[in-house]
């Protein structure tokens, strides 16, 4: 997949491209990522890309010509062009999955007080990362590129993508590492049971409980199965269910 970010601040993407999973994905050829300097396309004799808005008002607005020429020079047939804008639909995991299926994504970053309205005619979709205003689209572009790249084949292991947060509108279950006892807080015994069925059931229960607690908005949208309702009922009763107690008990015997 190719991802091009059109920006006045390509240096902001240097750290993004040269660290961790994204750097590795680029190195492996999973993604062809570039940050393109919009200023290189300005026809203004002083190299300007922004001016005060016509009609008055605060700050500077990005001119249409450099952005539109930068889009035209770098897009191919079939490139999906998005503009980062607080006006757009709020980005989510489903959008990340949709973008990850594309061959070519172009992310245009506005900066300062916004962009000339006429730029919108060269854009396929407006995307926001939430209801707050940033100084520019660079951080939103990074968030989007990051969430898309990690979904591409070869970026991370398949298993890491299974059962992750927001799949099926639930938050991911809690994870633990060694040691067993950290400052008196212990790892749930079921995770040592070796009983994969019971562990999966326990994780589903935790996932439902976490979603209900932290994201009631998502929880309300869930279609709960009979088994899910039973798990929640068990949890709310405060009594450890038999299947869980049995799995823990058997696991103990197995370990000794
Ligand atoms: N540009 C400024 N704020 C933004 C936001 N919340 N999302 C996307 N682009 C932006």
Coordinates of N, CA and C and ligand atoms in Angstrom, one line a residue:
X1 N 0.8 -1.2 0.0 CA 0.0 0.0 0.0 C 0.9 1.2 0.0
X2 N 0.4 2.3 -0.7 CA 1.1 3.6 -0.6 C 0.3 4.6 0.2
X3 N 1.0 5.3 1.1 CA 0.4 6.4 1.9 C 1.2 7.6 1.7
X4 N 0.6 8.6 1.2 CA 1.3 9.9 1.0 C 0.6 11.0 1.9
X5 N 1.4 11.7 2.7 CA 0.8 12.7 3.5 C 1.3 14.1 2.9
X6 N 0.4 14.9 2.6 CA 0.7 16.2 2.0 C 0.6 17.2 3.2
X7 N 1.8 17.9 3.4 CA 1.9 18.7 4.6 C 2.9 19.9 4.4
X8 N 2.7 20.9 5.2 CA 3.7 22.0 5.2 C 4.9 21.6 6.2
X9 N 4.7 20.6 7.0 CA 5.7 20.2 8.0 C 6.1 18.7 7.9
X10 N 6.7 18.4 6.8 CA 7.1 16.9 6.6 C 8.1 16.4 7.7
X11 N 8.8 17.4 8.3 CA 9.8 16.9 9.4 C 9.1 16.3 10.6
X12 N 7.8 16.7 10.8 CA 7.0 16.1 11.9 C 6.9 14.6 11.7
X13 N 7.0 14.1 10.5 CA 6.8 12.7 10.2 C 8.1 11.9 10.3
X14 N 9.2 12.5 10.6 CA 10.5 11.8 10.6 C 10.5 10.8 11.7
X15 N 10.2 11.2 12.9 CA 10.1 10.3 14.0 C 9.1 9.1 13.8
X16 N 8.0 9.5 13.2 CA 7.0 8.5 12.9 C 7.5 7.4 12.0
X17 N 8.3 7.8 11.0 CA 8.7 6.9 10.0 C 9.9 6.0 10.4
X18 N 10.6 6.5 11.5 CA 11.9 5.9 11.8 C 11.9 5.1 13.1
X19 N 10.7 4.9 13.7 CA 10.7 4.1 14.9 C 9.7 3.0 14.9
X20 N 10.0 2.0 15.7 CA 9.1 0.9 16.0 C 8.4 0.2 14.9
X21 N 7.2 -0.2 15.0 CA 6.5 -1.0 14.1 C 6.4 -0.3 12.7
X22 N 6.2 1.0 12.7 CA 6.0 1.7 11.4 C 7.4 1.6 10.6
X23 N 8.5 1.9 11.3 CA 9.8 1.8 10.6 C 10.0 0.4 10.0
X24 N 9.6 -0.6 10.8 CA 9.8 -2.0 10.4 C 8.9 -2.3 9.1
X25 N 7.7 -1.8 9.2 CA 6.8 -2.1 8.1 C 7.3 -1.4 6.8
X26 N 7.8 -0.2 7.0 CA 8.4 0.5 5.8 C 9.6 -0.3 5.3
X27 N 10.5 -0.7 6.2 CA 11.7 -1.5 5.8 C 11.3 -2.7 5.1
X28 N 10.2 -3.4 5.5 CA 9.9 -4.6 4.9 C 9.1 -4.4 3.6
X29 N 8.8 -3.2 3.2 CA 8.1 -2.9 2.0 C 6.6 -3.2 2.1
X30 N 6.1 -3.3 3.4 CA 4.6 -3.4 3.6 C 3.9 -2.2 3.2
X31 N 4.5 -1.0 3.4 CA 3.9 0.3 3.1 C 5.0 1.2 2.5
X32 N 4.5 1.9 1.5 CA 5.4 2.9 0.9 C 4.9 4.3 1.4
X33 N 5.6 4.8 2.4 CA 5.1 6.0 3.1 C 5.9 7.2 2.7
X34 N 5.3 8.3 2.5 CA 6.1 9.6 2.2 C 5.3 10.8 2.7
X35 N 6.1 11.8 3.1 CA 5.5 13.1 3.5 C 5.9 14.1 2.4
X36 N 5.0 14.6 1.8 CA 5.3 15.5 0.6 C 5.1 17.0 1.1
X37 N 6.1 17.8 0.7 CA 6.0 19.2 1.1 C 5.1 20.0 0.1
X38 N 4.0 20.5 0.7 CA 3.1 21.3 -0.1 C 3.8 22.6 -0.6
X39 N 4.6 23.2 0.2 CA 5.3 24.4 -0.2 C 6.0 24.3 -1.6
X40 N 6.5 23.1 -1.9 CA 7.2 22.9 -3.1 C 6.4 23.2 -4.4
X41 N 5.1 23.3 -4.2 CA 4.2 23.5 -5.3 C 3.6 24.9 -5.4
X42 N 4.0 25.8 -4.5 CA 3.4 27.1 -4.6 C 4.0 27.9 -5.8
X43 N 3.1 28.7 -6.3 CA 3.5 29.5 -7.5 C 3.7 31.0 -7.0
X44 N 3.5 31.2 -5.7 CA 3.7 32.5 -5.1 C 5.2 32.9 -5.2
X45 N 5.4 34.1 -5.7 CA 6.9 34.5 -5.9 C 7.6 34.6 -4.6
X46 N 6.9 34.7 -3.4 CA 7.6 34.8 -2.1 C 7.6 33.4 -1.4
X47 N 7.1 32.4 -2.1 CA 7.0 31.1 -1.5 C 5.9 30.9 -0.5
X48 N 4.9 31.8 -0.5 CA 3.9 31.7 0.5 C 2.9 30.7 0.2
X49 N 2.3 30.1 1.2 CA 1.3 29.1 1.1 C 0.0 29.5 1.8
X50 N 0.1 30.6 2.6 CA -1.1 31.0 3.4 C -1.2 32.5 3.4
X51 N -2.4 33.0 3.5 CA -2.7 34.4 3.6 C -3.8 34.7 4.5
X52 N -4.0 35.9 5.0 CA -5.2 36.2 5.8 C -6.5 36.0 5.0
X53 N -7.6 35.6 5.7 CA -8.8 35.3 5.0 C -9.4 36.5 4.3
X54 N -10.0 36.3 3.2 CA -10.8 37.4 2.5 C -12.0 37.7 3.4
X55 N -12.3 39.0 3.6 CA -13.4 39.4 4.4 C -13.0 39.6 5.9
X56 N -11.7 39.4 6.2 CA -11.2 39.6 7.5 C -11.4 38.4 8.4
X57 N -10.7 38.5 9.6 CA -10.8 37.4 10.5 C -9.4 37.0 11.0
X58 N -9.4 36.2 12.1 CA -8.2 35.9 12.7 C -7.3 34.9 11.9
X59 N -6.0 35.0 12.1 CA -5.1 34.0 11.6 C -4.9 34.0 10.1
X60 N -4.3 32.9 9.7 CA -3.9 32.7 8.2 C -4.7 31.4 7.7
X61 N -5.0 31.5 6.4 CA -5.7 30.4 5.8 C -4.8 29.9 4.7
X62 N -4.8 28.6 4.5 CA -3.9 28.0 3.4 C -4.6 28.3 2.1
X63 N -3.8 28.7 1.1 CA -4.2 29.0 -0.2 C -4.6 27.7 -0.9
X64 N -5.5 27.8 -1.9 CA -5.9 26.6 -2.6 C -4.8 26.1 -3.6
X65 N -4.2 27.0 -4.3 CA -3.3 26.6 -5.4 C -2.2 25.6 -5.0
X66 N -1.4 25.9 -3.9 CA -0.3 25.0 -3.6 C -0.9 23.6 -3.2
X67 N -1.9 23.5 -2.5 CA -2.5 22.2 -2.1 C -3.0 21.5 -3.3
X68 N -3.8 22.2 -4.1 CA -4.4 21.5 -5.2 C -3.4 21.0 -6.2
X69 N -2.4 21.8 -6.5 CA -1.3 21.4 -7.4 C -0.5 20.2 -6.8
X70 N -0.3 20.2 -5.5 CA 0.4 19.1 -4.8 C -0.4 17.8 -5.0
X71 N -1.8 17.9 -4.8 CA -2.6 16.8 -4.9 C -2.5 16.2 -6.4
X72 N -2.7 17.2 -7.3 CA -2.7 16.7 -8.7 C -1.4 16.1 -9.2
X73 N -0.3 16.6 -8.7 CA 1.0 16.1 -9.1 C 1.3 14.7 -8.5
X74 N 0.7 14.4 -7.3 CA 1.0 13.2 -6.6 C 0.0 12.1 -6.6
X75 N -1.2 12.4 -7.1 CA -2.2 11.4 -7.1 C -2.2 10.6 -8.4
X76 N -2.7 9.4 -8.3 CA -2.8 8.5 -9.4 C -4.3 8.2 -9.6
X77 N -4.6 7.5 -10.7 CA -5.9 7.1 -10.9 C -6.3 6.1 -9.7
X78 N -7.4 6.4 -9.0 CA -7.8 5.5 -8.0 C -7.3 5.9 -6.6
X79 N -6.4 6.9 -6.5 CA -5.9 7.3 -5.2 C -7.1 7.9 -4.4
X80 N -7.3 7.5 -3.1 CA -8.3 8.0 -2.2 C -7.7 9.2 -1.5
X81 N -8.4 10.3 -1.7 CA -7.8 11.5 -1.1 C -8.7 12.0 0.1
X82 N -8.0 12.1 1.3 CA -8.8 12.5 2.5 C -8.1 13.8 3.0
X83 N -9.0 14.7 3.5 CA -8.5 15.9 4.2 C -8.8 15.8 5.7
X84 N -7.8 16.1 6.5 CA -8.0 16.1 7.9 C -8.7 17.4 8.3
X85 N -9.8 17.2 8.9 CA -10.6 18.4 9.2 C -11.6 18.1 10.4
X86 N -11.7 19.1 11.3 CA -12.7 18.9 12.4 C -14.1 18.7 11.9
X87 N -14.3 19.1 10.6 CA -15.6 19.0 10.0 C -16.0 17.5 9.6
X88 N -15.0 16.7 9.5 CA -15.2 15.3 9.0 C -15.8 14.4 9.9
X89 N -16.2 13.2 9.4 CA -16.7 12.1 10.3 C -15.6 11.7 11.2
X90 N -15.9 11.3 12.4 CA -14.9 10.9 13.4 C -14.3 9.6 13.1
X91 N -13.0 9.5 13.0 CA -12.3 8.3 12.6 C -12.5 7.2 13.7
X92 N -12.6 6.0 13.2 CA -12.8 4.8 14.1 C -12.2 3.6 13.4
X93 N -12.2 2.5 14.2 CA -11.5 1.3 13.7 C -12.1 0.8 12.4
X94 N -13.4 0.9 12.2 CA -14.0 0.5 10.9 C -13.4 1.3 9.8
X95 N -13.2 2.6 10.0 CA -12.6 3.4 8.9 C -11.2 3.0 8.7
X96 N -10.5 2.6 9.7 CA -9.1 2.2 9.6 C -9.1 0.9 8.7
X97 N -10.0 0.0 9.0 CA -10.1 -1.3 8.2 C -10.4 -1.0 6.7
X98 N -11.3 0.0 6.5 CA -11.7 0.4 5.2 C -10.4 0.9 4.4
X99 N -9.7 1.8 5.1 CA -8.5 2.5 4.4 C -7.4 1.4 4.2
X100 N -7.3 0.4 5.1 CA -6.3 -0.6 5.0 C -6.5 -1.5 3.7
X101 N -7.7 -1.4 3.2 CA -7.9 -2.2 1.9 C -7.5 -1.5 0.7
X102 N -7.2 -0.2 0.8 CA -6.9 0.6 -0.4 C -5.5 0.4 -0.8
X103 N -5.2 0.6 -2.1 CA -3.9 0.5 -2.6 C -3.1 1.9 -2.4
X104 N -3.9 2.9 -2.4 CA -3.2 4.2 -2.4 C -4.1 5.3 -1.7
X105 N -3.5 5.7 -0.6 CA -4.2 6.7 0.3 C -3.4 8.0 0.3
X106 N -4.1 9.1 0.1 CA -3.4 10.4 0.2 C -4.1 11.2 1.4
X107 N -3.3 11.6 2.3 CA -3.8 12.4 3.5 C -3.4 13.8 3.4
X108 N -4.3 14.7 3.3 CA -4.0 16.1 3.1 C -4.1 16.8 4.5
X109 N -3.1 17.5 4.9 CA -3.1 18.2 6.2 C -3.3 19.7 6.1
X110 N -4.3 20.2 6.7 CA -4.5 21.6 6.8 C -3.7 22.1 7.9
X111 N -3.4 23.4 8.0 CA -2.7 23.9 9.1 C -3.2 25.4 9.4
X112 N -2.8 26.0 10.5 CA -3.3 27.3 10.8 C -4.8 27.3 10.9
X113 N -5.5 28.4 10.4 CA -6.9 28.5 10.7 C -7.8 27.7 9.7
X114 N -7.1 26.9 8.8 CA -7.9 26.1 7.9 C -7.4 26.3 6.5
X115 N -8.2 25.7 5.6 CA -7.8 25.8 4.1 C -8.9 26.5 3.3
X116 N -8.5 27.1 2.2 CA -9.5 27.7 1.3 C -10.6 26.7 1.0
X117 N -11.8 27.1 1.1 CA -13.0 26.2 1.0 C -12.9 25.4 -0.3
X118 N -12.4 26.0 -1.4 CA -12.4 25.4 -2.7 C -11.5 24.1 -2.8
X119 N -10.6 23.9 -1.8 CA -9.8 22.7 -1.8 C -10.7 21.4 -1.7
X120 N -11.9 21.6 -1.0 CA -12.8 20.5 -0.8 C -13.2 19.8 -2.1
X121 N -13.2 20.5 -3.2 CA -13.6 20.0 -4.5 C -12.6 18.9 -5.0
X122 N -11.5 18.8 -4.4 CA -10.4 17.9 -4.8 C -10.2 16.8 -3.8
X123 N -11.2 16.7 -2.9 CA -11.1 15.7 -1.8 C -12.2 14.7 -1.8
X124 N -11.9 13.4 -1.5 CA -12.9 12.4 -1.6 C -13.7 12.3 -0.2
X125 N -13.0 12.6 0.9 CA -13.6 12.4 2.2 C -12.9 13.3 3.2
X126 N -13.7 13.9 4.1 CA -13.1 14.7 5.2 C -13.1 13.7 6.5
X127 N -12.0 13.8 7.2 CA -11.9 12.9 8.4 C -11.4 13.7 9.6
X128 N -12.1 13.6 10.7 CA -11.7 14.2 12.0 C -11.2 13.1 12.9
X129 N -10.4 13.5 13.9 CA -10.0 12.4 14.9 C -10.7 12.7 16.2
X130 N -11.6 13.7 16.3 CA -12.4 13.9 17.5 C -12.8 15.4 17.6
X131 N -13.7 15.6 18.6 CA -14.2 17.0 18.7 C -13.3 17.9 19.5
X132 N -12.2 18.2 19.0 CA -11.3 19.2 19.6 C -10.4 19.7 18.4
X133 N -9.9 20.9 18.6 CA -9.2 21.5 17.5 C -7.7 21.5 17.7
X134 N -7.0 21.0 16.7 CA -5.5 20.9 16.8 C -5.0 22.0 15.9
X135 N -3.6 22.3 16.0 CA -3.0 23.3 15.2 C -2.9 22.9 13.7
X136 N -3.0 21.6 13.5 CA -3.0 21.2 12.1 C -3.4 19.7 12.0
X137 N -3.4 19.3 10.7 CA -3.8 17.9 10.5 C -2.7 16.9 10.6
X138 N -1.5 17.3 11.0 CA -0.3 16.4 11.0 C -0.5 15.3 12.1
X139 N -0.9 15.6 13.3 CA -1.1 14.6 14.3 C -2.3 13.7 13.9
X140 N -3.4 14.2 13.5 CA -4.4 13.3 13.0 C -4.0 12.4 11.9
X141 N -3.2 12.9 11.0 CA -2.7 12.1 9.8 C -1.8 11.0 10.4
X142 N -1.0 11.3 11.4 CA -0.2 10.2 12.0 C -1.0 9.2 12.6
X143 N -2.1 9.6 13.3 CA -2.9 8.6 14.0 C -3.6 7.7 13.0
X144 N -4.0 8.3 11.9 CA -4.7 7.5 10.8 C -3.7 6.6 10.2
X145 N -2.5 7.1 9.8 CA -1.5 6.3 9.1 C -1.1 5.1 10.0
X146 N -0.9 5.4 11.3 CA -0.5 4.4 12.3 C -1.5 3.3 12.3
X147 N -2.8 3.6 12.5 CA -3.8 2.6 12.7 C -4.0 1.8 11.4
X148 N -3.8 2.4 10.3 CA -3.9 1.7 9.0 C -2.8 0.8 8.8
X149 N -1.5 1.3 9.0 CA -0.3 0.5 8.7 C -0.3 -0.8 9.5
X150 N -0.7 -0.7 10.8 CA -0.6 -1.9 11.6 C -1.6 -3.0 11.2
X151 N -2.6 -2.6 10.4 CA -3.5 -3.6 9.9 C -3.0 -4.3 8.6
X152 N -2.0 -3.8 8.0 CA -1.5 -4.3 6.7 C -0.8 -5.7 7.0
X153 N -0.9 -6.6 6.0 CA -0.3 -7.9 6.1 C 1.2 -7.7 6.2
X154 N 1.8 -8.3 7.3 CA 3.2 -8.3 7.5 C 3.7 -7.2 8.4
X155 N 2.8 -6.3 8.9 CA 3.2 -5.2 9.8 C 3.3 -5.8 11.2
X156 N 2.3 -6.5 11.7 CA 2.4 -7.2 13.0 C 1.8 -8.6 12.8
X157 N 2.0 -9.4 13.8 CA 1.4 -10.8 13.6 C -0.1 -10.8 13.6
X158 N -0.6 -11.7 12.8 CA -2.1 -11.9 12.7 C -2.7 -12.0 14.0
X159 N -2.1 -12.8 14.9 CA -2.8 -13.0 16.2 C -3.0 -11.7 17.0
X160 N -2.1 -10.7 16.8 CA -2.2 -9.5 17.5 C -3.5 -8.7 17.0
X161 N -3.9 -9.0 15.9 CA -5.1 -8.3 15.3 C -6.4 -9.0 15.7
X162 N -6.3 -10.3 16.2 CA -7.5 -11.0 16.6 C -7.9 -10.4 17.9
X163 N -9.2 -10.4 18.1 CA -9.7 -10.0 19.4 C -9.1 -8.7 20.0
X164 N -9.0 -7.7 19.2 CA -8.5 -6.4 19.8 C -9.7 -5.5 20.1
X165 N -9.3 -4.4 20.8 CA -10.3 -3.4 21.2 C -11.1 -2.9 19.9
X166 N -12.4 -2.7 20.1 CA -13.3 -2.2 19.1 C -13.8 -3.2 18.1
X167 N -13.1 -4.4 18.1 CA -13.7 -5.5 17.2 C -15.0 -5.8 17.9
X168 N -16.1 -5.9 17.1 CA -17.4 -6.3 17.6 C -17.8 -5.3 18.7
X169 N -17.4 -4.1 18.7 CA -17.8 -3.1 19.7 C -17.5 -3.4 21.1
X170 N -16.5 -4.2 21.4 CA -16.1 -4.4 22.8 C -14.6 -4.0 23.0
X171 N -14.3 -3.7 24.2 CA -12.9 -3.4 24.5 C -12.1 -4.8 24.8
X172 N -10.8 -4.7 24.5 CA -10.1 -6.0 24.7 C -10.0 -6.4 26.2
X173 N -9.8 -7.7 26.4 CA -9.7 -8.2 27.8 C -8.4 -7.7 28.4
X174 N -8.2 -7.8 29.8 CA -7.0 -7.4 30.4 C -5.8 -8.4 30.2
X175 N -4.6 -7.9 30.1 CA -3.4 -8.8 29.8 C -2.5 -8.7 31.1
X176 N -1.8 -9.7 31.3 CA -0.8 -9.8 32.4 C 0.5 -10.3 32.0
X177 N 1.6 -9.9 32.7 CA 2.9 -10.5 32.4 C 3.5 -10.9 33.8
X178 N 4.7 -11.5 33.7 CA 5.4 -11.9 35.0 C 5.8 -10.6 35.7
X179 N 5.9 -10.5 37.0 CA 5.8 -11.6 37.9 C 4.3 -11.9 38.3
X180 N 4.1 -13.0 39.0 CA 2.8 -13.4 39.4 C 2.3 -12.3 40.4
X181 N 3.2 -11.9 41.3 CA 2.8 -11.0 42.4 C 3.5 -9.6 42.1
X182 N 2.8 -8.6 41.8 CA 3.4 -7.3 41.7 C 2.8 -6.4 42.7
X183 N 3.6 -6.0 43.7 CA 3.2 -5.2 44.8 C 1.8 -5.7 45.4
X184 N 1.8 -7.0 45.6 CA 0.6 -7.6 46.2 C -0.6 -7.8 45.3
X185 N -0.4 -7.4 44.1 CA -1.5 -7.6 43.1 C -1.1 -8.8 42.2
X186 N -2.0 -9.8 42.3 CA -1.6 -11.1 41.6 C -2.4 -11.3 40.3
X187 N -1.8 -12.1 39.4 CA -2.4 -12.5 38.1 C -3.5 -13.4 38.4
X188 N -4.7 -13.2 37.8 CA -5.8 -14.1 38.0 C -5.4 -15.6 37.7
X189 N -5.8 -16.5 38.7 CA -5.4 -17.9 38.6 C -5.8 -18.6 37.4
X190 N -6.9 -18.2 36.8 CA -7.5 -18.9 35.6 C -6.5 -18.9 34.5
X191 N -5.6 -17.8 34.4 CA -4.7 -17.7 33.3 C -3.5 -18.7 33.4
X192 N -3.4 -19.4 34.6 CA -2.4 -20.4 34.8 C -3.0 -21.8 34.6
X193 N -4.3 -21.9 34.3 CA -5.0 -23.1 34.3 C -4.7 -24.1 33.1
X194 N -4.2 -23.5 32.1 CA -3.9 -24.3 30.9 C -5.2 -24.7 30.1
X195 N -6.3 -24.3 30.6 CA -7.6 -24.6 30.0 C -8.0 -23.5 29.1
X196 N -7.8 -23.7 27.8 CA -7.9 -22.6 26.8 C -9.4 -22.2 26.7
X197 N -10.3 -23.2 26.8 CA -11.7 -22.9 26.7 C -12.2 -22.0 27.8
X198 N -11.7 -22.3 29.0 CA -12.1 -21.6 30.2 C -11.5 -20.2 30.2
X199 N -10.2 -20.1 29.7 CA -9.5 -18.8 29.6 C -10.3 -17.9 28.6
X200 N -10.7 -18.5 27.5 CA -11.4 -17.7 26.5 C -12.7 -17.2 27.0
X201 N -13.4 -18.0 27.8 CA -14.7 -17.6 28.4 C -14.5 -16.5 29.5
X202 N -13.4 -16.7 30.2 CA -13.1 -15.6 31.3 C -12.7 -14.3 30.6
X203 N -12.0 -14.4 29.5 CA -11.6 -13.2 28.8 C -12.8 -12.5 28.2
X204 N -13.7 -13.3 27.6 CA -14.9 -12.7 27.1 C -15.7 -12.0 28.2
X205 N -15.8 -12.6 29.4 CA -16.5 -12.0 30.5 C -15.8 -10.6 30.9
X206 N -14.5 -10.6 30.9 CA -13.7 -9.4 31.3 C -14.0 -8.3 30.2
X207 N -14.0 -8.8 29.0 CA -14.1 -7.8 27.9 C -15.5 -7.2 28.0
X208 N -16.5 -7.9 28.3 CA -17.9 -7.4 28.5 C -18.0 -6.4 29.7
X209 N -17.3 -6.9 30.8 CA -17.3 -6.0 32.0 C -16.6 -4.7 31.8
X210 N -15.5 -4.8 31.1 CA -14.7 -3.5 30.8 C -15.5 -2.6 29.9
X211 N -16.1 -3.2 28.9 CA -16.9 -2.3 28.0 C -18.1 -1.7 28.7
X212 N -18.7 -2.5 29.6 CA -19.9 -1.9 30.3 C -19.4 -0.8 31.2
X213 N -18.2 -1.0 31.8 CA -17.7 0.0 32.8 C -17.2 1.3 32.1
X214 N -16.3 1.1 31.1 CA -15.6 2.2 30.5 C -16.3 2.8 29.3
X215 N -17.0 2.0 28.5 CA -17.6 2.5 27.3 C -19.1 2.1 27.2
X216 N -19.9 2.6 28.2 CA -21.4 2.3 28.1 C -22.0 2.6 26.8
X217 N -21.5 3.5 26.1 CA -22.1 3.9 24.7 C -21.9 2.7 23.8
X218 N -20.7 2.0 23.8 CA -20.5 0.8 23.0 C -21.3 -0.3 23.5
X219 N -21.3 -0.5 24.8 CA -22.0 -1.6 25.4 C -23.5 -1.6 25.0
X220 N -24.1 -0.4 25.0 CA -25.5 -0.3 24.7 C -25.8 -0.8 23.2
X221 N -24.8 -0.7 22.4 CA -25.0 -1.1 21.0 C -24.8 -2.6 20.8
X222 N -24.3 -3.3 21.8 CA -24.0 -4.8 21.7 C -25.2 -5.6 21.6
X223 N -25.1 -6.7 20.7 CA -26.2 -7.7 20.8 C -25.6 -8.8 21.6
X224 N -26.0 -9.0 22.8 CA -25.5 -10.0 23.7 C -26.1 -11.4 23.4
X225 N -25.2 -12.4 23.4 CA -25.8 -13.7 23.2 C -26.2 -14.2 24.6
X226 N -26.9 -15.4 24.6 CA -27.4 -16.0 25.8 C -26.2 -16.2 26.7
X227 N -25.1 -16.7 26.1 CA -23.9 -17.0 26.9 C -23.3 -15.8 27.5
X228 N -23.3 -14.7 26.7 CA -22.8 -13.4 27.3 C -23.6 -13.0 28.5
X229 N -24.9 -13.1 28.4 CA -25.8 -12.6 29.5 C -25.5 -13.5 30.7
X230 N -25.3 -14.8 30.5 CA -25.0 -15.7 31.6 C -23.7 -15.2 32.3
X231 N -22.7 -14.9 31.5 CA -21.4 -14.5 32.0 C -21.5 -13.2 32.9
X232 N -22.3 -12.3 32.4 CA -22.5 -11.0 33.1 C -23.3 -11.3 34.4
X233 N -24.3 -12.2 34.3 CA -25.1 -12.5 35.5 C -24.2 -13.1 36.6
X234 N -23.3 -14.0 36.1 CA -22.3 -14.7 37.0 C -21.4 -13.6 37.7
X235 N -21.0 -12.7 36.9 CA -20.0 -11.7 37.4 C -20.8 -10.8 38.4
X236 N -22.0 -10.4 38.1 CA -22.8 -9.6 39.0 C -23.1 -10.2 40.3
X237 N -23.2 -11.6 40.3 CA -23.6 -12.3 41.5 C -22.4 -12.3 42.5
X238 N -21.2 -12.0 42.0 CA -20.0 -12.0 42.9 C -19.5 -13.4 43.3
X239 N -20.2 -14.4 42.8 CA -19.7 -15.8 43.2 C -18.9 -16.4 42.0
X240 N -17.8 -17.0 42.3 CA -17.0 -17.6 41.2 C -17.7 -18.8 40.7
X241 N -18.1 -18.8 39.3 CA -18.8 -19.9 38.8 C -18.1 -21.2 38.8
X242 N -18.8 -22.3 38.7 CA -18.3 -23.6 38.9 C -17.2 -23.9 37.8
X243 N -17.5 -23.5 36.5 CA -16.6 -23.8 35.4 C -15.2 -23.2 35.7
X244 N -15.3 -22.0 36.3 CA -14.1 -21.2 36.5 C -13.3 -21.9 37.7
X245 N -14.0 -22.2 38.8 CA -13.4 -22.8 39.9 C -12.8 -24.1 39.6
X246 N -13.6 -24.9 38.8 CA -13.1 -26.2 38.4 C -11.8 -26.1 37.5
X247 N -11.8 -25.2 36.6 CA -10.6 -25.0 35.7 C -9.4 -24.6 36.5
X248 N -9.6 -23.8 37.5 CA -8.5 -23.3 38.3 C -8.0 -24.5 39.2
X249 N -8.9 -25.3 39.7 CA -8.5 -26.4 40.6 C -7.8 -27.5 39.8
X250 N -8.3 -27.8 38.6 CA -7.7 -28.8 37.7 C -6.3 -28.3 37.3
X251 N -6.2 -27.0 37.0 CA -4.9 -26.4 36.6 C -3.9 -26.6 37.7
X252 N -4.3 -26.4 38.9 CA -3.4 -26.5 40.1 C -2.8 -27.9 40.1
X253 N -3.7 -28.9 39.9 CA -3.2 -30.3 40.0 C -2.2 -30.6 38.9
X254 N -2.5 -30.0 37.7 CA -1.7 -30.2 36.5 C -0.3 -29.6 36.7
X255 N -0.3 -28.5 37.4 CA 1.0 -27.8 37.6 C 1.9 -28.5 38.7
X256 N 1.3 -29.2 39.6 CA 2.1 -29.8 40.7 C 2.5 -31.3 40.3
Ligands
LIG1 N1 -7.3 19.6 12.3 C1 -7.5 20.3 13.4 N2 -8.2 19.7 14.3 C2 -8.5 18.4 13.8 C3 -9.1 17.3 14.2 N3 -9.7 17.2 15.4 N4 -9.2 16.2 13.4 C4 -8.7 16.3 12.2 N5 -8.1 17.4 11.7 C5 -7.9 18.4 12.5

